[in-house]
mmCIF file of C-alpha atoms and ligand atoms in Angstrom:
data_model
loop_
_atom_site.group_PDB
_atom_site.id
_atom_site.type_symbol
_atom_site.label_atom_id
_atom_site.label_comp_id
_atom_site.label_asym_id
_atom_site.label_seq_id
_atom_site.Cartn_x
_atom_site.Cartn_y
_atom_site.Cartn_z
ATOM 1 C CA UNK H 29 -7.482 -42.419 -46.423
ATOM 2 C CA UNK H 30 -5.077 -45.235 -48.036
ATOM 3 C CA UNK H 31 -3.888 -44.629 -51.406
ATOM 4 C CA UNK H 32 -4.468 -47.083 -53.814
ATOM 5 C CA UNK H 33 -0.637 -48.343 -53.710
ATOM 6 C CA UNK H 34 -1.470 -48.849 -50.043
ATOM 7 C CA UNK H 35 -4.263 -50.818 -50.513
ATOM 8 C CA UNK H 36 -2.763 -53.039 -52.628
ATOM 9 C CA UNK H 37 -0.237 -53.933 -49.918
ATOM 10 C CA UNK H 38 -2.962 -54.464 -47.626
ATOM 11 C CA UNK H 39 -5.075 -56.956 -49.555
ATOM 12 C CA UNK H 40 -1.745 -58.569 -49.961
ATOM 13 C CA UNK H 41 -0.530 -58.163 -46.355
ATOM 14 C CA UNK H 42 -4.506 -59.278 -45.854
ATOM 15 C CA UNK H 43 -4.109 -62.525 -48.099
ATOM 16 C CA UNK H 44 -0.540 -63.632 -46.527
ATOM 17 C CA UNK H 45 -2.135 -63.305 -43.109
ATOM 18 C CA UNK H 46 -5.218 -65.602 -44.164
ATOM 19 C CA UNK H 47 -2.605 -68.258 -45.671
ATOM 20 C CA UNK H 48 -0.732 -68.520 -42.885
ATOM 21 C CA UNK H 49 -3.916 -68.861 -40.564
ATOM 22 C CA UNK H 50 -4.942 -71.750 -42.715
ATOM 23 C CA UNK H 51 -1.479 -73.232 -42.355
ATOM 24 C CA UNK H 52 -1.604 -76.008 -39.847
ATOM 25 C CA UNK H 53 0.413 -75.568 -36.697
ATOM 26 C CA UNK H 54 -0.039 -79.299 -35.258
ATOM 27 C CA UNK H 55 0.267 -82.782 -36.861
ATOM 28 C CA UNK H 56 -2.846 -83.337 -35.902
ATOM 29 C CA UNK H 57 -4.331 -80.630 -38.140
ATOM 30 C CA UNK H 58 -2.070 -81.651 -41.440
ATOM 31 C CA UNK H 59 -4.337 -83.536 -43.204
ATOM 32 C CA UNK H 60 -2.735 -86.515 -45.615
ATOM 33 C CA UNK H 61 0.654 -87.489 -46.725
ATOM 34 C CA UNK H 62 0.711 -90.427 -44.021
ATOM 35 C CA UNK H 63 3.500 -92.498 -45.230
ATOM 36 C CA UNK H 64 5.768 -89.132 -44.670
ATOM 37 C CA UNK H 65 4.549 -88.245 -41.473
ATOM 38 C CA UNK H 66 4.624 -91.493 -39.877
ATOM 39 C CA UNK H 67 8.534 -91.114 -41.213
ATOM 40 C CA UNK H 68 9.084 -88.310 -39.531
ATOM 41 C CA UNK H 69 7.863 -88.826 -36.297
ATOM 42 C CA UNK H 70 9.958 -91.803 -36.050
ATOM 43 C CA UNK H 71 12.682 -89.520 -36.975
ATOM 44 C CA UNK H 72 11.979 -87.159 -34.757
ATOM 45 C CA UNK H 73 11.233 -89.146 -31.783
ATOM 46 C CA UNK H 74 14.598 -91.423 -32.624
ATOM 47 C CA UNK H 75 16.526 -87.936 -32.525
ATOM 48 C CA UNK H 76 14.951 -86.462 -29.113
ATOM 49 C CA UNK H 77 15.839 -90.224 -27.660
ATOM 50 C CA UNK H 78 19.294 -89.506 -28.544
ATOM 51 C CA UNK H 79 19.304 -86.022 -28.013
ATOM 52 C CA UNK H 80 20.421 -84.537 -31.007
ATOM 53 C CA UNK H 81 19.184 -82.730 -34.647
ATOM 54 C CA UNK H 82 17.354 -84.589 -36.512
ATOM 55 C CA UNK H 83 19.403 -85.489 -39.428
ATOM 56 C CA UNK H 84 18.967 -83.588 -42.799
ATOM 57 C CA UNK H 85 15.433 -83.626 -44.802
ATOM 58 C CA UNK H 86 14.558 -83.531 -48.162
ATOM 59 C CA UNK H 87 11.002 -82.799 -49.662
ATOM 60 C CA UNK H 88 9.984 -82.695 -53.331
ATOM 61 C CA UNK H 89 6.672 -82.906 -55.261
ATOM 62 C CA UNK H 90 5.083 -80.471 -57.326
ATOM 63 C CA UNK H 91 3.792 -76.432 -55.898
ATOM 64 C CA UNK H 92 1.172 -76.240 -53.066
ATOM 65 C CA UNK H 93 1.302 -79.587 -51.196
ATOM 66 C CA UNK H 94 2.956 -78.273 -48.244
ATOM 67 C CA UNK H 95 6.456 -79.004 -48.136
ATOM 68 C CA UNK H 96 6.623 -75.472 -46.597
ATOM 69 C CA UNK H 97 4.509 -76.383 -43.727
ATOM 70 C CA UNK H 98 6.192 -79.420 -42.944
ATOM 71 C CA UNK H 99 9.393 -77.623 -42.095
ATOM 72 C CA UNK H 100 7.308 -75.606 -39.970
ATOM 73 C CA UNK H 101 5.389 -78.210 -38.291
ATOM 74 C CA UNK H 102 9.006 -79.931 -37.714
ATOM 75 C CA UNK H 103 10.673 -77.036 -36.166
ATOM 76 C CA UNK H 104 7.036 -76.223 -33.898
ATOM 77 C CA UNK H 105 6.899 -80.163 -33.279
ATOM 78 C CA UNK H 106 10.923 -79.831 -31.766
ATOM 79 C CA UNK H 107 10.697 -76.981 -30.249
ATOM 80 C CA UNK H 108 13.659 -75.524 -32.382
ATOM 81 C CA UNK H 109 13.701 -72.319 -34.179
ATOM 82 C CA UNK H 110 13.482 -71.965 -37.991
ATOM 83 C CA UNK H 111 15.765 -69.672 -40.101
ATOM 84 C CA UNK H 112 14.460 -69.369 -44.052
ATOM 85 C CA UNK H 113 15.901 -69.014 -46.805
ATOM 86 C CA UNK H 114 15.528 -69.959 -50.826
ATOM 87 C CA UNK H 115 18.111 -71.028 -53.432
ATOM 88 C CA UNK H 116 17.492 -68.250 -55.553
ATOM 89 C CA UNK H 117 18.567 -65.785 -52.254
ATOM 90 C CA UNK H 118 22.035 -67.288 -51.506
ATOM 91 C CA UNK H 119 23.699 -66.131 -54.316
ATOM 92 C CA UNK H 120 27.291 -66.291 -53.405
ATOM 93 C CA UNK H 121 29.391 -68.574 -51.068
ATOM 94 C CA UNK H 122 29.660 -65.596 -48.378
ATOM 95 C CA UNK H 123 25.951 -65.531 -47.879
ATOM 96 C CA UNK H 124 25.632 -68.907 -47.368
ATOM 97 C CA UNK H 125 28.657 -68.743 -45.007
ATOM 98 C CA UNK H 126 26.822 -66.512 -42.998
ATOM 99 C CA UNK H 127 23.771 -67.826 -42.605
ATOM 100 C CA UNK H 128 25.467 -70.801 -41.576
ATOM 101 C CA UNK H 129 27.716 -69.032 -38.914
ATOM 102 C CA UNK H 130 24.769 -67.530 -37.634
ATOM 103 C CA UNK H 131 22.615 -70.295 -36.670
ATOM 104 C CA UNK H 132 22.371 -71.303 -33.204
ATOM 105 C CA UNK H 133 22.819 -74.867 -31.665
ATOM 106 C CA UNK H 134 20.076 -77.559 -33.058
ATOM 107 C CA UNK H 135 18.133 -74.587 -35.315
ATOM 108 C CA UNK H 136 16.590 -75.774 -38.664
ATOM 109 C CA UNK H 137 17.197 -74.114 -41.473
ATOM 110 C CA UNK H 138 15.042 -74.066 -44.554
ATOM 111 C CA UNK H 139 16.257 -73.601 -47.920
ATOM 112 C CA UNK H 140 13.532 -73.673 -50.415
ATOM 113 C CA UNK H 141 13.828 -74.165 -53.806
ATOM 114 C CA UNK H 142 17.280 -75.769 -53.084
ATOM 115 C CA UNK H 143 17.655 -76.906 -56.972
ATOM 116 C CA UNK H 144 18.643 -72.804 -57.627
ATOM 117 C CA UNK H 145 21.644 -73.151 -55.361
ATOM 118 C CA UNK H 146 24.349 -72.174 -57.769
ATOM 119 C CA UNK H 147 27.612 -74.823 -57.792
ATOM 120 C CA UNK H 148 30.060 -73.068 -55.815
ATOM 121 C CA UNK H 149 27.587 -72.375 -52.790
ATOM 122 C CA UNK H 150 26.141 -76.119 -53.023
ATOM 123 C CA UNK H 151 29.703 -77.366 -52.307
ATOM 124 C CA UNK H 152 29.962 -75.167 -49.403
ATOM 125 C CA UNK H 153 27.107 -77.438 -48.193
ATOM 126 C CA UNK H 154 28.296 -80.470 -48.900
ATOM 127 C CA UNK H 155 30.896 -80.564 -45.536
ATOM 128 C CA UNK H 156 28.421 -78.415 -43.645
ATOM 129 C CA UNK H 157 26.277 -81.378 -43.720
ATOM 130 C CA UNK H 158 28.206 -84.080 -43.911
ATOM 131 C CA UNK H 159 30.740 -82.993 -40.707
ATOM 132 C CA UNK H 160 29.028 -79.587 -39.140
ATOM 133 C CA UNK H 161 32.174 -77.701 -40.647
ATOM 134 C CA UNK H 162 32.734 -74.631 -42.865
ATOM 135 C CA UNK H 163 35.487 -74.586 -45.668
ATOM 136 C CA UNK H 164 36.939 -71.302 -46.482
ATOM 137 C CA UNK H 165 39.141 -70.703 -49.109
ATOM 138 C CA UNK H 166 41.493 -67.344 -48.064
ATOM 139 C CA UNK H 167 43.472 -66.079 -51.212
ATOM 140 C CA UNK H 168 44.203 -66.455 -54.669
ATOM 141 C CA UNK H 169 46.818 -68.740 -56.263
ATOM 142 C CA UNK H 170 49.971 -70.617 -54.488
ATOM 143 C CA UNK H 171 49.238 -68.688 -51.491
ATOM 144 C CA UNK H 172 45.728 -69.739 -51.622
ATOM 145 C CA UNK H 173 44.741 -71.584 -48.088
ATOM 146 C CA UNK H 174 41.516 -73.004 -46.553
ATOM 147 C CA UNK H 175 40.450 -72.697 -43.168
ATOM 148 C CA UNK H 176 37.788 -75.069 -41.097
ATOM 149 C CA UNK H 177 35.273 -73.530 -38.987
ATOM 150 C CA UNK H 178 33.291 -75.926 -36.510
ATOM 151 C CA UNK H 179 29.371 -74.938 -37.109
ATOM 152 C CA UNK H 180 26.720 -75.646 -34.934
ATOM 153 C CA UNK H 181 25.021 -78.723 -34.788
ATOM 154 C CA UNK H 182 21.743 -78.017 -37.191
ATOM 155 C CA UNK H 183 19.013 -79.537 -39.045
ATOM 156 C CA UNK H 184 19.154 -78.730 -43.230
ATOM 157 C CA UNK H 185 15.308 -79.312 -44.335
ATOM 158 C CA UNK H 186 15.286 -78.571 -47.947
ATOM 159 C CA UNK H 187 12.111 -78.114 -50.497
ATOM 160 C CA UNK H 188 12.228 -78.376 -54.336
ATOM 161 C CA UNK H 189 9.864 -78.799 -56.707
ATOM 162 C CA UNK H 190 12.754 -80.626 -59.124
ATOM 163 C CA UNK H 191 14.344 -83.119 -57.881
ATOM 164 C CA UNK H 192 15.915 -84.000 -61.151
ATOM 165 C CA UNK H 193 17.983 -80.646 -61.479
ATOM 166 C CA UNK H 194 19.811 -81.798 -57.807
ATOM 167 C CA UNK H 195 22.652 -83.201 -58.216
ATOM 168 C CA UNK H 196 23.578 -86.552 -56.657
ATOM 169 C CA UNK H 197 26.292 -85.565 -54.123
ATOM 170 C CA UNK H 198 23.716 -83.108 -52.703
ATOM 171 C CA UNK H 199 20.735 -85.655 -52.790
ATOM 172 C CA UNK H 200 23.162 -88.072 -50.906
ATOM 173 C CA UNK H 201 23.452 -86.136 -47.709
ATOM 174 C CA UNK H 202 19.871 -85.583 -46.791
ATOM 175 C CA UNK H 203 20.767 -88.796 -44.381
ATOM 176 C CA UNK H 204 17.283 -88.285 -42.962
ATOM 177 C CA UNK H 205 15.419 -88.897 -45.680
ATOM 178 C CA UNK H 206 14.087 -88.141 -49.284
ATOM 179 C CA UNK H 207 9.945 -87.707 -49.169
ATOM 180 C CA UNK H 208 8.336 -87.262 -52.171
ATOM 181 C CA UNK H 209 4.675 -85.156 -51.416
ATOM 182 C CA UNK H 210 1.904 -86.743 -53.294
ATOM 183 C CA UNK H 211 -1.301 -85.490 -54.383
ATOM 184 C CA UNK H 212 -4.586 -85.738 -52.153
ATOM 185 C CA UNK H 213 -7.374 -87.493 -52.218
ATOM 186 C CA UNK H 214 -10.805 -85.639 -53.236
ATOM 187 C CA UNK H 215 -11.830 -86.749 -49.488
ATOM 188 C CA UNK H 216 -8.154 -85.586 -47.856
ATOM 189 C CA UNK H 217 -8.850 -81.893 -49.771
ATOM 190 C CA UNK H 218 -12.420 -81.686 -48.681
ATOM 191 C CA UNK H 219 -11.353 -82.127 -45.439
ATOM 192 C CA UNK H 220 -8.716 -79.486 -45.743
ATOM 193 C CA UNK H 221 -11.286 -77.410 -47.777
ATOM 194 C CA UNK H 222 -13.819 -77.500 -44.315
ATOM 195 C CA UNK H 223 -11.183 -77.147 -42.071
ATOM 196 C CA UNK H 224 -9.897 -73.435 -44.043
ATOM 197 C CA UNK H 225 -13.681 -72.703 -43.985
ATOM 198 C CA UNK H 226 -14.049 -72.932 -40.307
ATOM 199 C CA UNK H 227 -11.105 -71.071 -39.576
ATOM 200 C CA UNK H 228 -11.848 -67.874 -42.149
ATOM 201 C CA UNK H 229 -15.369 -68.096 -40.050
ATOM 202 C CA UNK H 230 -18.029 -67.173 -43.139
ATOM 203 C CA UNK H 231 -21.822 -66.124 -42.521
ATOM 204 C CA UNK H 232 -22.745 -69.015 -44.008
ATOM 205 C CA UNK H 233 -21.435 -72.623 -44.177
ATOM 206 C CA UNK H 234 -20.858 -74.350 -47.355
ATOM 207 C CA UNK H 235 -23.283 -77.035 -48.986
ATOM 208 C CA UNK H 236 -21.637 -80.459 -49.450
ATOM 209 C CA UNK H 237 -22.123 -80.388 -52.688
ATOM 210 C CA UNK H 238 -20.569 -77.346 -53.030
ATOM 211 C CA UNK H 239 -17.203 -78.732 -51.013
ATOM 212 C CA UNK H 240 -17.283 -81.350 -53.503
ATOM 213 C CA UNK H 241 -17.296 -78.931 -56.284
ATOM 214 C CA UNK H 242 -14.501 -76.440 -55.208
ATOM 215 C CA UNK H 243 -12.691 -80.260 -54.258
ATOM 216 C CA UNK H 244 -12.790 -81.448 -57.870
ATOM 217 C CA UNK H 245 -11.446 -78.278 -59.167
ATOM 218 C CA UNK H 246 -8.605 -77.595 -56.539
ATOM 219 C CA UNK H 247 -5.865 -79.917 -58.773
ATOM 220 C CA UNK H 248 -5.296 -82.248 -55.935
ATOM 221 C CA UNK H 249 -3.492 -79.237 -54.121
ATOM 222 C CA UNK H 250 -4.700 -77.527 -50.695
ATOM 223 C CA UNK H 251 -2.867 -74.166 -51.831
ATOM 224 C CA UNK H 252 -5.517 -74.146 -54.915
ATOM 225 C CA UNK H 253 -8.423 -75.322 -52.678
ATOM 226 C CA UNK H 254 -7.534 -72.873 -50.102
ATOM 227 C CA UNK H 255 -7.131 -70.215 -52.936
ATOM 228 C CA UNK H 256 -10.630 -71.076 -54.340
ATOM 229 C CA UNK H 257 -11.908 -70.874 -51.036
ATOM 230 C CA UNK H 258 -11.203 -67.446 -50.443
ATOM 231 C CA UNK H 259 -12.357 -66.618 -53.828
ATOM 232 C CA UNK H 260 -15.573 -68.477 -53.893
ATOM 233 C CA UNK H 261 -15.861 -66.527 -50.390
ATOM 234 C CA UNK H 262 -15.469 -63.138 -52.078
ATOM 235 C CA UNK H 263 -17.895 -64.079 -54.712
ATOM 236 C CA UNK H 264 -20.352 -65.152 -52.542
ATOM 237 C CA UNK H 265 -19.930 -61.898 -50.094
ATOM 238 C CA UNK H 266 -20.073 -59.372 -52.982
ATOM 239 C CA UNK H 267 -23.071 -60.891 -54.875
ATOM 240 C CA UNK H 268 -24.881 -62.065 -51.465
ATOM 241 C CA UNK H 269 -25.310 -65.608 -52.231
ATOM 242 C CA UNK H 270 -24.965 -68.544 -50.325
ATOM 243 C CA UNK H 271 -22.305 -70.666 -50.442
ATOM 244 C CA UNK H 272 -24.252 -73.168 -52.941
ATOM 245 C CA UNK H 273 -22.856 -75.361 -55.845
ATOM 246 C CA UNK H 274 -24.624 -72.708 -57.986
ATOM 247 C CA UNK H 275 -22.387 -70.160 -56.612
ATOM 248 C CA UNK H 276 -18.995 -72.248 -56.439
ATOM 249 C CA UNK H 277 -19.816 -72.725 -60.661
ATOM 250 C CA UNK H 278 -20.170 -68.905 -61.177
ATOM 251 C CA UNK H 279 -17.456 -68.391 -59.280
ATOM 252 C CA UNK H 280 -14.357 -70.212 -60.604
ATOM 253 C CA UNK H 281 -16.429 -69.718 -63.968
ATOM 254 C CA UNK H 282 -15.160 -66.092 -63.266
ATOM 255 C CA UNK H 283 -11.326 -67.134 -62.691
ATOM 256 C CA UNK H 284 -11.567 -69.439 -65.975
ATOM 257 C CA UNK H 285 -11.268 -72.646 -64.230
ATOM 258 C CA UNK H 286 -13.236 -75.336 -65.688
ATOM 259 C CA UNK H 287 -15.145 -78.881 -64.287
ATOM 260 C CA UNK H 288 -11.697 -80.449 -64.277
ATOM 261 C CA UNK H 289 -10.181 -77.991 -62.449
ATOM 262 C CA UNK H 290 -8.354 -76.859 -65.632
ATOM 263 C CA UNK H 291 -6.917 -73.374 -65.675
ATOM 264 C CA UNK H 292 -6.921 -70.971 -69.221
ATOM 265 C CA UNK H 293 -3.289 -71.740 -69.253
ATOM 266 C CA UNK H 294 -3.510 -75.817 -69.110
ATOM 267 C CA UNK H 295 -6.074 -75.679 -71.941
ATOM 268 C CA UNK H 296 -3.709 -73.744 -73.891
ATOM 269 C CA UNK H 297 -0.940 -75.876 -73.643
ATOM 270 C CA UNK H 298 -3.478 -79.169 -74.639
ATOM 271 C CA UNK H 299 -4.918 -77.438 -77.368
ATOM 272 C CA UNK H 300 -1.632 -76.509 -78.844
ATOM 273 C CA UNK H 301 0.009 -79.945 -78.780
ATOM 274 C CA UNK H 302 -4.227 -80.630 -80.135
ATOM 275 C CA UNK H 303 -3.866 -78.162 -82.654
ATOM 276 C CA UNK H 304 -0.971 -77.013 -83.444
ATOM 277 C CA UNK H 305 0.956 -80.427 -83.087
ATOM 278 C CA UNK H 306 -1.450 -83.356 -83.913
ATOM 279 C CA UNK H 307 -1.704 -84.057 -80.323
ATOM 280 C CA UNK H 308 2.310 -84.943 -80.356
ATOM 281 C CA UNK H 309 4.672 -86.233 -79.265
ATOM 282 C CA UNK H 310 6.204 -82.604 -79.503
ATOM 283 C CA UNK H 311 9.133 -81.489 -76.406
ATOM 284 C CA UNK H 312 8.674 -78.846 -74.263
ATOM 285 C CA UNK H 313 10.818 -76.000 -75.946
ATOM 286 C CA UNK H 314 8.112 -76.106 -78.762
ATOM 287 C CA UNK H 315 5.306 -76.288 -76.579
ATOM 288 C CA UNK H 316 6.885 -72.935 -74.170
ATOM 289 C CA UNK H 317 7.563 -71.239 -77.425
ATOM 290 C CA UNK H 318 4.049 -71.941 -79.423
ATOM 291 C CA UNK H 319 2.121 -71.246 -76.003
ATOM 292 C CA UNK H 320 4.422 -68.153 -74.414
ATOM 293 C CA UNK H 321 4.436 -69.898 -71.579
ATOM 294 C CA UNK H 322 7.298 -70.500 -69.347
ATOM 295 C CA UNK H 323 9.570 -73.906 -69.523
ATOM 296 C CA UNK H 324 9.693 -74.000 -65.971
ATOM 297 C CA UNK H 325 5.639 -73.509 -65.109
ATOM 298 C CA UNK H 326 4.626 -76.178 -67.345
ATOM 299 C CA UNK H 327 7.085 -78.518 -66.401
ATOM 300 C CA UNK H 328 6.692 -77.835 -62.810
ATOM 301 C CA UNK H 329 2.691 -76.685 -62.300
ATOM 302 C CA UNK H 330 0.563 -77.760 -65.787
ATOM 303 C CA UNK H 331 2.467 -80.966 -66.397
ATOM 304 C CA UNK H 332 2.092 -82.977 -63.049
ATOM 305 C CA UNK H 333 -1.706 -82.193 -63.096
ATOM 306 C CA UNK H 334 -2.412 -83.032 -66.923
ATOM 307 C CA UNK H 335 -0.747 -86.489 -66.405
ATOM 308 C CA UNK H 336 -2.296 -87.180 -63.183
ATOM 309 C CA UNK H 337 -5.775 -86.570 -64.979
ATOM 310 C CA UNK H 338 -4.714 -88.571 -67.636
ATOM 311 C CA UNK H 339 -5.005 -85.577 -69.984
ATOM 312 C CA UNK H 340 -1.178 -85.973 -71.150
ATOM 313 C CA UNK H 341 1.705 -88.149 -71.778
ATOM 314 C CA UNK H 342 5.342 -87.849 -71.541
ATOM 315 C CA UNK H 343 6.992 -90.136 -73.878
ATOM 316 C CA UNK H 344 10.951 -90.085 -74.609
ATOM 317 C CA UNK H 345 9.765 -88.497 -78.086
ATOM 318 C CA UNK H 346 7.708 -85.770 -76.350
ATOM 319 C CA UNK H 347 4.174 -84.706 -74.582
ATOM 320 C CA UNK H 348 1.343 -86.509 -76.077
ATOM 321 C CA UNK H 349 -1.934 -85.478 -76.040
ATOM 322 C CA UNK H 350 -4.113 -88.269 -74.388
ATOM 323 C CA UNK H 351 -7.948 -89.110 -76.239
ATOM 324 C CA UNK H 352 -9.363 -88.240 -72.768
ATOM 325 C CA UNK H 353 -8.132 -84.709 -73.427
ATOM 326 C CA UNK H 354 -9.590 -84.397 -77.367
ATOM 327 C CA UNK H 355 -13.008 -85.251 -75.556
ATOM 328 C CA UNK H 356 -12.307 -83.088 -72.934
ATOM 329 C CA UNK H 357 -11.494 -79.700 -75.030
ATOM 330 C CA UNK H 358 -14.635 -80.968 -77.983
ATOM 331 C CA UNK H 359 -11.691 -81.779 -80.632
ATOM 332 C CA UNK H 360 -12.521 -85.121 -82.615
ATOM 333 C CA UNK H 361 -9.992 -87.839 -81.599
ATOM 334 C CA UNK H 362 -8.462 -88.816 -85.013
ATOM 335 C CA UNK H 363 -9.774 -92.496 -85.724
ATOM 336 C CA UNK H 364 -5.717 -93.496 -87.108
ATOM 337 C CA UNK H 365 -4.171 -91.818 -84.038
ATOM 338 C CA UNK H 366 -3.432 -94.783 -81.714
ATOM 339 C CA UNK H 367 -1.988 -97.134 -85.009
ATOM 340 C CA UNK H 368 -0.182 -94.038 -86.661
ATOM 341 C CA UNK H 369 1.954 -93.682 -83.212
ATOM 342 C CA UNK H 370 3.504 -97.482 -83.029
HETATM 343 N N1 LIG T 408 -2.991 -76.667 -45.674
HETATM 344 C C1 LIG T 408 -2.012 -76.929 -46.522
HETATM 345 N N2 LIG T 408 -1.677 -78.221 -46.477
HETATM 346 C C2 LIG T 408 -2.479 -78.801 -45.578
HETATM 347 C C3 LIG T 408 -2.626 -80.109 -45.110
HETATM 348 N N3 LIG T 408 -1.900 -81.112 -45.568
HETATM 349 N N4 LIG T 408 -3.545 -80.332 -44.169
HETATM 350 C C4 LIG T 408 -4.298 -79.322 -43.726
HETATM 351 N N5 LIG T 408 -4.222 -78.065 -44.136
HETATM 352 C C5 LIG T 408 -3.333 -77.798 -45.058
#
């Protein structure tokens, strides 16, 4: 019998196996982003004419849109193998040396999260890029020299959800291109929505109006719809109900995610700058510290989804709290707001 510890590692082992099944594995199955992949195929296609690595890629855009499976879907698509890695893991200039060292002719590596690449190791990169070669420095002092190792010709395709924390040099070497992911379309995530369906094979099939509800609540983001999927599925297993709008509503009623796809920590952070803060302008310190919520999550995950519902505002004074989100939360929109803010 599993312990409890153990099966806790399961459903975890269980839920990394389902998200990489509902990862696509063709072009042909990636759903959306067209401008990019149109990009890269010419891209890739110009760089199999010529025989060589694609040059260096750069993806940004907020958590979930699948800048992840575009590096995969690039190294599948090439044939080439993929070595990962994350900013946060190469945390001196010896393990990025050796990463580097180890990679075989035309791989692709991956660094996510690239903005957490500490100075010393980002300059490291900087020739490895640019020329395929490694500067070492040997000693300390006068007697200080640096050696030049030749690397391997290789493909650098880089994710980050902050483009504004990378510095320019680095930015400048992604010669292949800068892509920013945008959000889907209701239609692109019900799509994606189906497809995860089909693939996790449920009893029953969902109603459409029940696609359209899990669509409108999945934040523009196929890691949320595919996330609501699963739990709609779970909800719908353990209560033995269809898959019905009825059910999607109890459902993410459960996980505290409301019509707009809002989760208990976005409404916090509205009804603070609401509250707390006259609906703003007020800057994100006092909005992380009033809400004990991290800098870097509402920056990064609450922000991008607020604005792009046209719930908040980022003004150079700070986040403002937009009348669409008084209605939305029941607060009374102050009749003197608009006049009181020019
Ligand atoms: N899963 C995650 N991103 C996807 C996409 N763009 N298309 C299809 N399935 C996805």
């Amino acid at each position: 019998m599993s312990s409890p510890t153990q099966k806790k590692q399961e459903k975890r082992e269980d839920d990394i196996f389902l998200d990489s099944k509902l990862r696509p594995s063709k072009w042909a199955e990636y759903i959306g982003q067209k401008q990019i992949k149109d990009n890269l195929h010419i891209l890739l296609e110009a760089a199999r004419g010529r025989n060589q690595p694609p040059e260096h890629i750069l993806f940004y855009g907020p958590p979930g849109l699948g800048k992840t499976t575009l590096a995969h879907l690039i190294a599948h698509e090439t044939g080439r193998q993929m070595k990962v890695t994350s900013g946060p893991a190469i945390e001196k200039v010896g393990d990025l040396a050796s990463i580097l060292t180890n990679l075989s002719p035309g791989d692709i590596l991956f660094i996510d999260e690239i903005h957490r690449l500490n100075k010393m190791v980002e300059e490291i990169l900087y020739p490895a890029m640019e020329s395929g070669s490694l500067d070492i420095i040997i000693g300390k002092g006068p007697s200080a020299r640096t050696i030049q190792l030749d690397l391997p010709p290789f493909t650098l395709v880089a994710a980050t959800t902050r483009i504004a924390l990378l510095s320019s040099p680095l930015r400048s070497r992604f010669s292949g291109g800068v892509f920013r992911l945008e959000f889907y379309t209701d239609e692109e995530i019900k799509e994606i929505a189906r497809r995860s369906l089909s693939i996790l094979g449920t009893e029953h099939t969902l109603e459409d109006d029940a696609l359209e509800e899990i669509a409108r609540r999945s934040r523009f983001t196929p890691r949320t719809a595919n996330y609501l999927i699963k739990r709609v599925r779970d909800f719908a297993q353990v209560h033995k109900k269809s898959l019905s709008k009825k059910t999607v509503h109890e459902a993410l009623s459960l996980l505290g995610i409301d019509e707009l796809g809002l989760s208990s920590s976005d409404r916090k952070v509205l009804e603070t700058i609401i509250d707390k803060f006259d609906g703003g302008p007020v800057g994100l310190k006092t909005i992380a510290a009033a809400t004990a919520e991290e800098e870097a999550t509402i920056e990064e995950v609450t922000e991008p989804y607020l604005i792009q519902l046209g719930l908040l505002e980022r003004t150079a004074k700070g986040r403002v709290a937009t009348q669409k989100a008084y209605d939305h939360l029941g607060f009374d929109y102050p009749e003197n707001k608009d006049s009181n803010e020019c």
